[in-house]
PDB file of C-alpha atoms in Angstrom:
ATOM      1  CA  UNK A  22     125.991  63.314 100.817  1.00 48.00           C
ATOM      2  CA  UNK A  23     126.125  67.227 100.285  1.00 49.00           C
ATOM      3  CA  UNK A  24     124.093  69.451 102.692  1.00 52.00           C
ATOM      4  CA  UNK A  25     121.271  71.543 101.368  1.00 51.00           C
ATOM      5  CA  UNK A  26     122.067  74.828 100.822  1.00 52.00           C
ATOM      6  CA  UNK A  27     119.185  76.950 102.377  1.00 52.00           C
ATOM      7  CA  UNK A  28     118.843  80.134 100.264  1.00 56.00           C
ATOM      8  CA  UNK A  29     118.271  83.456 101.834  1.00 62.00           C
ATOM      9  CA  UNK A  30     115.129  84.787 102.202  1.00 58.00           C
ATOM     10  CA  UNK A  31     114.388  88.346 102.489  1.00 56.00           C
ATOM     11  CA  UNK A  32     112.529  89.240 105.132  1.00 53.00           C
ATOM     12  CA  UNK A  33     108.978  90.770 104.534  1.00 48.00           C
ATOM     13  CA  UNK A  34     107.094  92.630 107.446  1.00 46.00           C
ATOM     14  CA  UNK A  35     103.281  92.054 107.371  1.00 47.00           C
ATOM     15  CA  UNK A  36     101.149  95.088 106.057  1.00 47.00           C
ATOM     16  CA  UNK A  37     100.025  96.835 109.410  1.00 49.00           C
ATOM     17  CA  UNK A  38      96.172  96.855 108.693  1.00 56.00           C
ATOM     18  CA  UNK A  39      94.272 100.150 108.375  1.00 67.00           C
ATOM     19  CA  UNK A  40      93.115 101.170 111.615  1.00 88.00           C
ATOM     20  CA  UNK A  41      89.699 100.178 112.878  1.00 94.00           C
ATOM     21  CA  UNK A  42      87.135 103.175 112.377  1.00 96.00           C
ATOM     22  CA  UNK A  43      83.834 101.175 113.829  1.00 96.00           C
ATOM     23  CA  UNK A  44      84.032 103.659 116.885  1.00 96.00           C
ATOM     24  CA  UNK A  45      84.218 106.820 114.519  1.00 96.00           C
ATOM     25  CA  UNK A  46      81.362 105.867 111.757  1.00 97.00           C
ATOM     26  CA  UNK A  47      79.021 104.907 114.840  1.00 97.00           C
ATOM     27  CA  UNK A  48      79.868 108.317 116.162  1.00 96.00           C
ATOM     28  CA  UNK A  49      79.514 109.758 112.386  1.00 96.00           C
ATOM     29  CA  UNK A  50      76.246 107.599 111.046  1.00 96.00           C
ATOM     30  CA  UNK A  51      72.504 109.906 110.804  1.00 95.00           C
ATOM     31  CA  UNK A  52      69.970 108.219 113.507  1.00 92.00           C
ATOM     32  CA  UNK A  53      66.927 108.787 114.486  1.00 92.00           C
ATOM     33  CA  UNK A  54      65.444 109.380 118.367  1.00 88.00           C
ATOM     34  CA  UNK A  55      66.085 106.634 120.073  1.00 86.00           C
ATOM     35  CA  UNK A  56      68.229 104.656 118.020  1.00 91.00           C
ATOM     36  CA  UNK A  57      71.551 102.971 118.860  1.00 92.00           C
ATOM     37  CA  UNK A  58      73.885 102.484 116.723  1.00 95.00           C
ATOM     38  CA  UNK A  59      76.281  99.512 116.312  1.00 96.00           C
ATOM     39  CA  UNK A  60      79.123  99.224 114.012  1.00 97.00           C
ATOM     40  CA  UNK A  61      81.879  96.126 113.502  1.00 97.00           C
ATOM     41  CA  UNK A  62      84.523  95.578 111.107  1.00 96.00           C
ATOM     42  CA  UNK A  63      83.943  92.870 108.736  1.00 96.00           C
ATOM     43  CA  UNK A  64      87.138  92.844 107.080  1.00 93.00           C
ATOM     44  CA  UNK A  65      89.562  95.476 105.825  1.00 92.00           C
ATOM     45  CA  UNK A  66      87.632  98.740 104.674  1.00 94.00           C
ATOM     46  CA  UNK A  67      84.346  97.071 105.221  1.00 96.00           C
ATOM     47  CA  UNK A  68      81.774  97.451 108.059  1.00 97.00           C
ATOM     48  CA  UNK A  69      78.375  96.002 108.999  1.00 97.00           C
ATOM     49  CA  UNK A  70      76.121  98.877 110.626  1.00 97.00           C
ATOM     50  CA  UNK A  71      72.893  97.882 112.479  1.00 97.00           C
ATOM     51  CA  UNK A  72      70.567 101.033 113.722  1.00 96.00           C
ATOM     52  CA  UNK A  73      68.170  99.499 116.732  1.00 94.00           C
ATOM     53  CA  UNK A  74      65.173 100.501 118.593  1.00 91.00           C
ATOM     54  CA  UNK A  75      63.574  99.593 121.325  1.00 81.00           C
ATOM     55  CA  UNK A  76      60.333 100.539 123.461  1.00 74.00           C
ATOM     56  CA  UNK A  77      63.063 102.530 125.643  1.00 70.00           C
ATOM     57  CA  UNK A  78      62.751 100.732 128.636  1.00 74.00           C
ATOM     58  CA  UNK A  79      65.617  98.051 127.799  1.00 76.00           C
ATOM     59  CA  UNK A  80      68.157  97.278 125.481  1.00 79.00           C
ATOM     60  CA  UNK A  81      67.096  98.052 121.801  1.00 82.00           C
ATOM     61  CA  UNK A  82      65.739  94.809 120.739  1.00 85.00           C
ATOM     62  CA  UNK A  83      64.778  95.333 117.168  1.00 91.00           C
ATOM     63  CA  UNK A  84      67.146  96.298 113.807  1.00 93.00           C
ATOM     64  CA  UNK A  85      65.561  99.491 112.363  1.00 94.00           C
ATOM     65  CA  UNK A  86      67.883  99.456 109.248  1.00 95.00           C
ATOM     66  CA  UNK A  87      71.546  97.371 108.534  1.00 96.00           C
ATOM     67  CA  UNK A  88      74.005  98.701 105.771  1.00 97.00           C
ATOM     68  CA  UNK A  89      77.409  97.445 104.819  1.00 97.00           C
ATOM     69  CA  UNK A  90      79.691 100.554 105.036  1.00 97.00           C
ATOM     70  CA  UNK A  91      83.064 100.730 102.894  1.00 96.00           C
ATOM     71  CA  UNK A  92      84.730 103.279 105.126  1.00 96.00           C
ATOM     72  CA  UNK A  93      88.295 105.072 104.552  1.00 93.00           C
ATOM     73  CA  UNK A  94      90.044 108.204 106.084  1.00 92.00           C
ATOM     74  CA  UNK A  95      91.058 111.139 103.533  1.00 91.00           C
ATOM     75  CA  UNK A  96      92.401 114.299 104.539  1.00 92.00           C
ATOM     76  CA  UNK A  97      88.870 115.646 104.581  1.00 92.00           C
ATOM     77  CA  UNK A  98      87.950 113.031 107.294  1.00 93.00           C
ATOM     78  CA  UNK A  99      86.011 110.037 107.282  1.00 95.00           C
ATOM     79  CA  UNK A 100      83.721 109.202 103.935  1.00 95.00           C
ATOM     80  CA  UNK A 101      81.167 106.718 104.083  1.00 96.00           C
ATOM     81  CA  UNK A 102      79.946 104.412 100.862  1.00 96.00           C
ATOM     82  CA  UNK A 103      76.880 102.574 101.216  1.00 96.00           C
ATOM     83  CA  UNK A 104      77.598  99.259  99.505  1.00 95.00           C
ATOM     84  CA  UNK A 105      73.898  97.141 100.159  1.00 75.00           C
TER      85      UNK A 105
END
């Protein structure tokens, strides 16, 4: 019997994935009075905004308007597409 010759394999770092800019397009989005804006990355350069409302006296209970964001960083600073 021969042994098996293991070839060698380069070895290949992951890509580091883009950073996570939920926190910035909440901070970037228009609203309106009273609305509260959440924002979570779906996957890569995409995002799911939701803008609630509420009556004001609890935790905005209602979506007022959703949009999936493609969002990137350029040296001008954050740019928004609307994709839905």
């Amino acid at each position: 019997m021969t042994k098996m010759q293991t070839a060698e394999r380069p070895v290949i770092s992951p890509a580091q994935p883009a950073d996570d800019l939920s926190k910035l397009i909440v901070q970037s989005v228009k609203r309106e009075t009273g609305d509260v804006v959440r924002c979570a990355r779906v996957f890569a350069d995409r995002y799911r905004c939701n803008w609630w409302f509420g009556d004001g006296l609890f935790e905005p209970t209602r979506v007022r308007r959703s949009a999936f964001l493609r969002a990137t960083m350029t040296a001008d600073g954050l740019l928004l597409e609307e994709l839905t």
